[in-house]
Coordinates of C-alpha atoms in Angstrom, one line a residue:
M21 CA 17.5 20.0 45.7
R22 CA 14.9 17.2 45.7
F23 CA 13.2 16.3 42.5
I24 CA 9.8 17.2 43.9
D25 CA 11.1 20.6 44.9
L26 CA 12.5 21.1 41.4
I27 CA 9.0 20.4 39.9
K28 CA 7.2 22.7 42.3
L29 CA 9.7 25.6 41.9
G30 CA 9.9 25.2 38.1
A31 CA 6.1 25.2 37.8
R32 CA 5.7 28.2 40.1
N33 CA 8.3 30.2 38.1
L34 CA 6.5 29.5 34.8
L35 CA 3.1 30.6 36.3
R36 CA 4.6 33.9 37.5
R37 CA 4.5 35.2 33.9
K38 CA 1.4 33.4 32.6
A39 CA 1.0 35.5 29.4
R40 CA 4.6 35.0 28.3
T41 CA 4.6 31.3 29.2
L42 CA 1.3 30.8 27.4
L43 CA 2.6 32.5 24.2
T44 CA 5.8 30.4 24.3
V45 CA 3.8 27.2 24.8
I46 CA 1.5 28.2 21.8
G47 CA 4.6 28.5 19.7
V48 CA 5.6 25.0 20.6
I49 CA 2.0 23.8 19.9
I50 CA 2.1 25.3 16.4
G51 CA 5.5 23.8 15.7
T52 CA 4.4 20.4 16.9
I53 CA 1.2 20.5 14.8
S54 CA 3.2 21.6 11.8
I55 CA 5.6 18.7 12.1
V56 CA 3.0 16.0 12.8
V57 CA 0.6 17.2 10.1
M58 CA 3.3 17.7 7.4
I59 CA 4.9 14.3 8.0
S60 CA 1.4 12.7 8.1
I61 CA 0.6 14.2 4.7
G62 CA 3.8 12.7 3.3
I63 CA 2.9 9.3 4.8
G64 CA -0.6 9.6 3.4
M65 CA 0.8 10.3 -0.1
N66 CA 3.0 7.2 0.2
E67 CA 0.0 5.0 1.2
S68 CA -2.0 6.5 -1.6
F69 CA 0.8 5.4 -4.1
E70 CA 0.9 1.9 -2.6
A71 CA -2.9 1.5 -2.5
S72 CA -3.2 2.6 -6.2
V73 CA -0.6 0.1 -7.2
M74 CA -1.9 -2.8 -5.0
E75 CA -5.4 -2.4 -6.5
N76 CA -3.8 -3.5 -9.8
G77 CA -2.2 -6.6 -8.3
S78 CA -0.3 -8.2 -5.5
M79 CA 3.1 -6.8 -4.4
T80 CA 4.7 -10.3 -4.5
V81 CA 3.6 -11.3 -8.0
I82 CA 5.8 -11.3 -11.0
E83 CA 4.4 -11.7 -14.5
I84 CA 6.2 -12.9 -17.6
Y85 CA 4.5 -12.5 -21.0
A86 CA 5.2 -14.4 -24.2
N87 CA 5.1 -11.1 -26.0
S88 CA 6.8 -8.6 -23.7
W89 CA 7.3 -4.9 -24.2
Y90 CA 10.2 -3.2 -22.5
E91 CA 11.9 0.2 -22.5
D92 CA 15.3 0.1 -24.3
K93 CA 18.4 2.1 -23.7
D94 CA 17.3 4.8 -26.1
G95 CA 14.1 5.4 -24.2
G96 CA 12.0 3.7 -26.9
W97 CA 9.9 0.6 -26.6
S98 CA 10.9 -2.8 -28.0
E99 CA 9.1 -6.1 -28.1
K100 CA 10.6 -9.4 -27.0
K101 CA 9.0 -12.7 -27.9
Q102 CA 9.7 -15.3 -25.2
E103 CA 8.9 -19.0 -25.5
L104 CA 7.1 -20.0 -22.3
N105 CA 6.6 -23.7 -21.7
E106 CA 7.1 -26.5 -19.1
K107 CA 10.8 -26.2 -19.3
T108 CA 10.5 -22.5 -18.4
I109 CA 8.3 -23.4 -15.4
K110 CA 10.8 -25.9 -14.1
Q111 CA 13.7 -23.5 -14.6
I112 CA 12.0 -20.6 -12.8
S113 CA 10.7 -22.7 -10.0
E114 CA 14.3 -23.5 -8.9
I115 CA 15.0 -19.8 -8.3
E116 CA 15.4 -18.8 -4.6
H117 CA 12.4 -17.1 -3.0
V118 CA 10.0 -18.4 -5.6
K119 CA 7.0 -19.6 -3.6
S120 CA 4.7 -20.8 -6.3
I121 CA 4.5 -20.6 -10.1
T122 CA 1.7 -21.2 -12.6
P123 CA 1.3 -20.9 -16.4
M124 CA -1.6 -18.8 -17.5
M125 CA -3.7 -19.5 -20.6
Y126 CA -6.9 -17.7 -21.8
G127 CA -9.6 -19.8 -23.4
N128 CA -11.8 -18.6 -26.2
A129 CA -15.0 -20.3 -25.2
Q130 CA -18.7 -20.0 -24.7
L131 CA -21.3 -21.6 -22.4
V132 CA -24.3 -23.3 -23.9
A133 CA -27.5 -23.7 -21.8
K134 CA -30.3 -26.0 -22.7
K135 CA -28.6 -26.8 -26.1
K136 CA -29.8 -23.4 -27.3
Y137 CA -28.8 -20.3 -25.3
T138 CA -25.2 -19.2 -25.4
S139 CA -23.0 -16.7 -23.5
Y140 CA -19.4 -15.8 -24.1
L141 CA -17.0 -17.0 -21.3
N142 CA -13.9 -15.1 -20.2
L143 CA -11.9 -18.2 -19.3
M144 CA -8.6 -18.1 -17.4
V145 CA -6.6 -21.3 -17.1
M146 CA -4.1 -21.9 -14.3
D147 CA -2.7 -24.4 -11.8
M148 CA -5.5 -24.2 -9.2
D149 CA -3.1 -25.3 -6.4
C150 CA -1.7 -21.7 -6.8
Y151 CA -5.0 -19.9 -6.8
E152 CA -4.9 -18.8 -3.1
D153 CA -1.2 -17.8 -3.3
F154 CA -2.0 -15.2 -5.9
G155 CA -4.4 -13.4 -3.7
Y156 CA -7.6 -14.3 -5.5
P157 CA -10.8 -14.2 -3.4
A158 CA -12.2 -17.3 -1.7
L159 CA -15.3 -19.2 -2.9
E160 CA -18.7 -18.2 -1.5
D161 CA -18.4 -21.0 1.1
G162 CA -15.1 -19.5 2.4
T163 CA -12.9 -22.3 1.0
Y164 CA -10.3 -22.0 -1.7
P165 CA -10.1 -24.3 -4.8
N166 CA -7.2 -26.6 -5.4
K167 CA -6.2 -29.1 -8.1
A168 CA -7.8 -32.0 -6.3
N169 CA -11.3 -30.5 -6.1
S170 CA -11.2 -28.6 -9.4
Q171 CA -11.7 -31.4 -11.8
D172 CA -15.0 -31.1 -13.6
R173 CA -15.5 -27.6 -12.1
I174 CA -15.5 -24.1 -13.5
Y175 CA -15.3 -21.2 -11.0
Y176 CA -16.8 -17.9 -12.1
G177 CA -16.4 -14.4 -10.7
S178 CA -19.1 -12.5 -8.9
Q179 CA -19.1 -9.7 -11.4
M180 CA -18.6 -11.8 -14.5
Y181 CA -20.9 -10.8 -17.3
M182 CA -23.0 -13.7 -18.7
D183 CA -25.8 -12.9 -21.1
F184 CA -27.5 -16.1 -22.3
G185 CA -29.7 -15.9 -25.3
Y186 CA -30.0 -16.7 -29.0
F187 CA -30.6 -14.9 -32.3
N188 CA -34.1 -15.1 -33.7
G189 CA -33.4 -13.7 -37.1
S190 CA -31.9 -10.3 -36.4
R191 CA -33.4 -10.1 -32.9
Y192 CA -31.4 -11.3 -29.9
V193 CA -33.6 -13.1 -27.3
N194 CA -32.4 -13.2 -23.7
K195 CA -33.0 -16.1 -21.4
D196 CA -32.5 -16.3 -17.6
I197 CA -30.4 -19.3 -16.8
D198 CA -29.7 -21.0 -13.4
L199 CA -26.1 -22.2 -13.6
N200 CA -26.7 -24.7 -10.8
K201 CA -29.9 -26.3 -12.1
D202 CA -29.9 -25.9 -15.9
K203 CA -27.7 -28.1 -18.1
I204 CA -24.6 -26.2 -19.0
E205 CA -22.1 -27.2 -21.8
L206 CA -18.7 -25.7 -22.8
Q207 CA -17.7 -25.1 -26.4
F208 CA -14.3 -23.8 -27.6
M209 CA -14.3 -21.2 -30.4
N210 CA -10.7 -21.0 -31.4
Y211 CA -11.1 -22.7 -34.8
E212 CA -13.8 -23.3 -37.3
P213 CA -15.7 -26.5 -36.6
N214 CA -14.9 -29.5 -38.9
P215 CA -18.0 -30.0 -41.0
K216 CA -17.3 -33.7 -41.2
K217 CA -17.4 -34.1 -37.4
K218 CA -19.8 -33.2 -34.6
Q219 CA -18.7 -30.0 -32.8
Y220 CA -17.1 -31.0 -29.4
T221 CA -19.0 -29.9 -26.3
Y222 CA -18.1 -30.6 -22.7
N223 CA -20.8 -31.1 -20.1
V224 CA -20.0 -28.9 -17.1
E225 CA -20.8 -30.7 -13.9
N226 CA -20.3 -27.9 -11.5
M227 CA -20.4 -24.1 -11.8
V228 CA -19.0 -22.6 -8.6
K229 CA -19.3 -18.9 -7.7
I230 CA -16.3 -16.9 -6.4
A231 CA -17.0 -14.5 -3.6
Q232 CA -16.8 -10.7 -4.1
S233 CA -13.2 -9.4 -3.6
E234 CA -12.9 -7.6 -0.2
S235 CA -10.3 -5.2 -1.6
G236 CA -12.8 -3.8 -4.1
Y237 CA -11.2 -5.2 -7.3
S238 CA -9.8 -8.5 -8.4
M239 CA -9.3 -10.0 -11.8
A240 CA -11.2 -13.0 -10.4
D241 CA -14.4 -10.9 -10.2
Y242 CA -14.6 -10.8 -14.0
Y243 CA -13.2 -14.1 -15.1
A244 CA -14.0 -17.8 -15.0
F245 CA -11.3 -20.2 -13.8
M246 CA -10.4 -23.7 -14.8
D247 CA -7.5 -26.0 -13.7
I248 CA -4.9 -26.4 -16.4
D249 CA -4.9 -30.2 -16.3
M250 CA -8.6 -30.2 -16.8
Y251 CA -8.3 -27.7 -19.6
K252 CA -5.6 -29.7 -21.5
K253 CA -7.7 -32.9 -21.2
I254 CA -10.8 -31.2 -22.6
Y255 CA -8.9 -29.2 -25.2
E256 CA -7.2 -32.3 -26.6
K257 CA -10.6 -33.9 -27.2
Y258 CA -11.7 -30.6 -28.9
A259 CA -8.6 -30.6 -31.1
N260 CA -9.3 -34.1 -32.3
T261 CA -12.6 -32.9 -33.8
L262 CA -10.9 -30.2 -35.9
K263 CA -9.5 -30.3 -39.4
L264 CA -6.0 -31.7 -39.6
S265 CA -4.2 -28.3 -40.1
D266 CA -6.1 -26.7 -37.2
R267 CA -5.7 -29.8 -35.0
K268 CA -1.9 -29.5 -35.2
K269 CA -2.0 -25.8 -34.2
A270 CA -4.4 -26.5 -31.4
L271 CA -2.3 -29.3 -29.9
E272 CA 0.9 -27.2 -30.2
S273 CA -0.8 -24.3 -28.4
L274 CA -1.2 -26.5 -25.2
N275 CA 2.6 -26.5 -24.8
K276 CA 3.0 -22.8 -25.3
Y277 CA 1.9 -20.5 -22.5
E278 CA 0.7 -16.9 -22.9
N279 CA 1.8 -15.8 -19.4
I280 CA 3.6 -17.2 -16.4
Y281 CA 2.7 -15.8 -12.9
I282 CA 5.3 -16.1 -10.2
N283 CA 4.6 -15.6 -6.5
V284 CA 7.6 -14.6 -4.4
D285 CA 7.8 -15.4 -0.6
N286 CA 8.3 -11.7 0.3
M287 CA 7.9 -8.4 -1.5
N288 CA 11.4 -7.4 -0.5
N289 CA 12.7 -10.3 -2.6
V290 CA 10.8 -9.4 -5.8
T291 CA 13.6 -7.3 -7.2
D292 CA 16.1 -10.0 -6.6
V293 CA 14.0 -12.6 -8.4
Q294 CA 13.4 -10.2 -11.3
D295 CA 17.2 -9.7 -11.6
K296 CA 17.7 -13.5 -11.7
L297 CA 15.0 -13.8 -14.4
E298 CA 16.9 -11.1 -16.4
E299 CA 20.0 -13.2 -16.1
L300 CA 18.1 -16.2 -17.5
G301 CA 16.9 -14.0 -20.4
Y302 CA 13.3 -13.3 -19.4
K303 CA 11.7 -9.9 -19.3
S304 CA 9.3 -9.6 -16.4
E305 CA 6.9 -7.1 -14.8
S306 CA 5.8 -6.5 -11.2
Q307 CA 4.1 -3.9 -9.2
M308 CA 7.4 -3.2 -7.3
Q309 CA 8.7 -1.7 -10.5
Y310 CA 6.1 1.1 -10.2
I311 CA 6.0 1.5 -6.4
K312 CA 9.7 1.9 -5.8
P313 CA 10.0 5.3 -7.7
M314 CA 6.7 6.3 -6.0
Q315 CA 8.1 5.4 -2.6
E316 CA 11.2 7.5 -3.3
T317 CA 9.1 10.4 -4.4
A318 CA 6.9 10.1 -1.3
K319 CA 10.0 9.8 1.0
M320 CA 11.4 13.0 -0.5
L321 CA 8.0 14.7 0.0
E322 CA 8.0 13.6 3.7
I323 CA 11.5 15.1 4.2
I324 CA 10.4 18.4 2.5
L325 CA 7.1 18.6 4.4
G326 CA 8.9 17.6 7.7
A327 CA 11.5 20.4 7.0
I328 CA 8.7 22.9 6.6
G329 CA 7.3 21.8 10.0
G330 CA 10.8 21.9 11.4
V331 CA 11.0 25.7 10.5
A332 CA 7.9 26.3 12.7
M333 CA 9.6 24.3 15.5
L334 CA 12.8 26.3 15.1
V335 CA 10.9 29.5 15.6
S336 CA 9.4 28.1 18.8
A337 CA 12.9 27.0 19.9
I338 CA 14.1 30.6 19.5
N339 CA 11.0 31.8 21.4
I340 CA 11.8 29.4 24.3
A341 CA 15.4 30.6 24.4
N342 CA 14.2 34.2 24.5
T343 CA 11.8 33.4 27.3
M344 CA 14.4 31.7 29.4
I345 CA 17.0 34.5 28.9
M346 CA 14.4 37.1 29.9
S347 CA 13.6 35.0 32.9
I348 CA 17.3 34.9 33.9
Y349 CA 17.5 38.7 33.7
E350 CA 14.4 39.1 35.8
R351 CA 15.5 36.5 38.4
T352 CA 19.2 37.4 38.7
R353 CA 18.8 38.4 42.4
E354 CA 16.8 35.2 43.1
I355 CA 19.6 33.1 41.5
G356 CA 22.1 34.9 43.7
I357 CA 20.1 34.2 46.9
M358 CA 19.7 30.5 45.9
K359 CA 23.5 30.3 45.6
V360 CA 24.2 32.1 48.9
L361 CA 21.7 29.7 50.7
G362 CA 23.8 26.7 49.4
C363 CA 22.0 25.7 46.3
K364 CA 24.4 23.9 44.0
V365 CA 25.4 25.2 40.6
G366 CA 24.0 22.0 39.1
D367 CA 20.7 22.5 40.7
V368 CA 20.4 26.0 39.2
K369 CA 21.1 24.5 35.8
K370 CA 18.6 21.7 36.4
L371 CA 15.9 24.2 37.3
F372 CA 16.2 26.2 34.1
L373 CA 16.5 23.1 32.0
F374 CA 13.4 21.7 33.7
E375 CA 11.4 24.9 33.0
A376 CA 12.4 24.9 29.3
G377 CA 11.7 21.1 29.0
L378 CA 8.3 21.6 30.7
I379 CA 7.4 24.2 28.1
G380 CA 8.4 21.8 25.4
F381 CA 6.5 18.9 27.1
I382 CA 3.2 20.9 27.6
G383 CA 3.4 22.4 24.1
G384 CA 4.3 19.1 22.5
S385 CA 1.6 17.1 24.2
I386 CA -1.1 19.6 23.4
G387 CA 0.2 19.9 19.9
V388 CA 0.0 16.1 19.4
G389 CA -3.6 16.1 20.6
L390 CA -4.6 18.9 18.3
S391 CA -2.7 17.2 15.4
F392 CA -5.2 14.3 15.5
I393 CA -8.1 16.8 15.3
V394 CA -6.4 18.6 12.3
S395 CA -5.7 15.3 10.7
W396 CA -9.3 14.2 11.1
L397 CA -10.6 17.5 9.6
M398 CA -8.3 17.1 6.6
N399 CA -9.4 13.6 6.0
K400 CA -13.1 14.5 6.3
Y401 CA -13.1 17.6 4.3
G402 CA -9.9 17.5 2.2
G403 CA -10.0 13.9 1.0
D404 CA -11.7 14.7 -2.4
I405 CA -9.2 17.4 -3.1
F406 CA -6.3 15.1 -2.1
S407 CA -7.7 12.3 -4.2
G408 CA -7.9 14.6 -7.2
L409 CA -4.3 15.7 -6.7
M410 CA -3.2 12.1 -6.5
G411 CA -5.1 11.1 -9.6
G412 CA -8.0 9.6 -7.7
G413 CA -6.3 6.2 -7.5
M414 CA -6.4 3.6 -10.3
Y415 CA -9.9 3.2 -11.7
Y416 CA -11.5 -0.2 -12.2
G417 CA -15.3 -0.1 -12.9
E418 CA -16.7 1.7 -9.9
Q419 CA -13.8 1.0 -7.6
T420 CA -10.9 3.4 -6.9
A421 CA -8.1 3.4 -4.4
Q422 CA -9.4 5.6 -1.6
T423 CA -6.8 6.7 0.9
A424 CA -6.6 9.2 3.7
M425 CA -5.0 12.6 3.1
S426 CA -3.3 12.6 6.5
V427 CA -2.1 9.3 8.1
I428 CA -0.6 9.5 11.6
P429 CA 1.3 6.2 12.4
F430 CA 1.7 4.9 15.9
W431 CA 5.3 6.2 16.3
L432 CA 4.7 9.8 15.1
P433 CA 2.9 11.2 18.2
F434 CA 5.6 9.9 20.5
F435 CA 8.3 11.3 18.2
A436 CA 6.6 14.7 18.1
A437 CA 6.1 14.9 21.9
G438 CA 9.7 13.8 22.5
F439 CA 11.0 16.2 19.9
G440 CA 9.1 19.0 21.7
I441 CA 10.8 18.2 25.0
L442 CA 14.2 17.9 23.2
V443 CA 13.7 21.3 21.6
G444 CA 12.8 22.8 25.0
L445 CA 15.9 21.3 26.6
V446 CA 18.2 22.4 23.8
S447 CA 16.7 25.9 23.7
G448 CA 17.1 26.2 27.5
F449 CA 20.7 24.8 27.7
F450 CA 22.6 28.0 27.0
P451 CA 20.3 30.2 29.2
A452 CA 20.7 27.6 32.0
L453 CA 24.5 27.7 31.5
R454 CA 24.4 31.4 31.7
A455 CA 22.4 31.2 35.0
T456 CA 25.1 29.0 36.5
R457 CA 27.8 31.5 35.7
I458 CA 26.2 34.4 37.5
S459 CA 28.3 35.5 40.5
A460 CA 26.3 35.3 43.7
I461 CA 27.8 38.5 45.0
E462 CA 27.0 40.5 41.8
A463 CA 23.6 38.9 41.7
M464 CA 22.8 40.1 45.3
K465 CA 23.7 43.7 44.2
N466 CA 21.2 43.5 41.3
E467 CA 18.0 45.4 41.8

């Protein structure tokens, strides 16, 4: 039997019993929609977990704190003080997969405009050669700062709060300041000024604005940045104006870092680098610590939801098998005539398998198309409910991690359509085998 004849005959046979074929196809459609939608919900949950975690930092960044809290064997929390200095930086930089590393310091400072108006400054100090590696947003002109162009510059975030003013008695008087035109000076506030010396101030040559983060939240939006070499140079001058006891503390603080940020070449290597840090005696934190349990939970949910959809597909498989068996009983005489006319046993088997597979193909294809509509409706009208169930993402100011309730990846429609065809073929296999075993003589006697 030619393939074209197989298609024509199979299609004609299905159209003979339109109502029964339609109901069987509807069963496959429901099963396909169930599988696609259930799996897409699981994937949506996984992406929601990832989005929530990623809003709080890059997936390739590891942080080490001088004062680190960790969960001990008894389930309690213990503090570990870690000395972080240049020796630590050199030691960690030699670990495999470490792409870049920078110390982090936080300056207690204020800006002074026109010798009178002050505003507190959230100052973050780092190696500016590493700025781009840690995922911070570009400057407003689209470029990224580096050590070479960061001398005599302070970079400030787009959302950083600066309120210039002065106290007139008990009343605070605000003043609008143009950071690019007005004279700006930097003053450190870590120690009490030495009354015998003039308070140190640094004349800021350039205040450069950082662009708004595209992801919705970045630490850089709310901080000012300074290169660590520039900071140390200025801070040493500041320390020399302090009282002797404070001067010693100030200079010692330059060699002790509060944090160390490590950027790993690939998120899959983060755990390995953390294990190596543990061997060296350093406690560390990364977003991977939080996302892995979430991914495992999401994967389990995907399996459970997929299994629920699979039950619907199993029912449709039984329905296909029932349809094909009924078709064999109704067409027993036709099968006998086909065999008498020389139709091969294999062709009979192919015919029934084709009919079963065609039901699976039609139902699966329509089911996939309708799944996109169901997914769209869920995302449009069920997103707020889903966000509430997932905790609404992590909250920062006015930004939250917004994710779709149902996410259909590229591979899922093809998997679902292929699975529908496979279900049809498997369901039709035993009925087709039964058809091949019908005796031509006995079939001819059948009324």
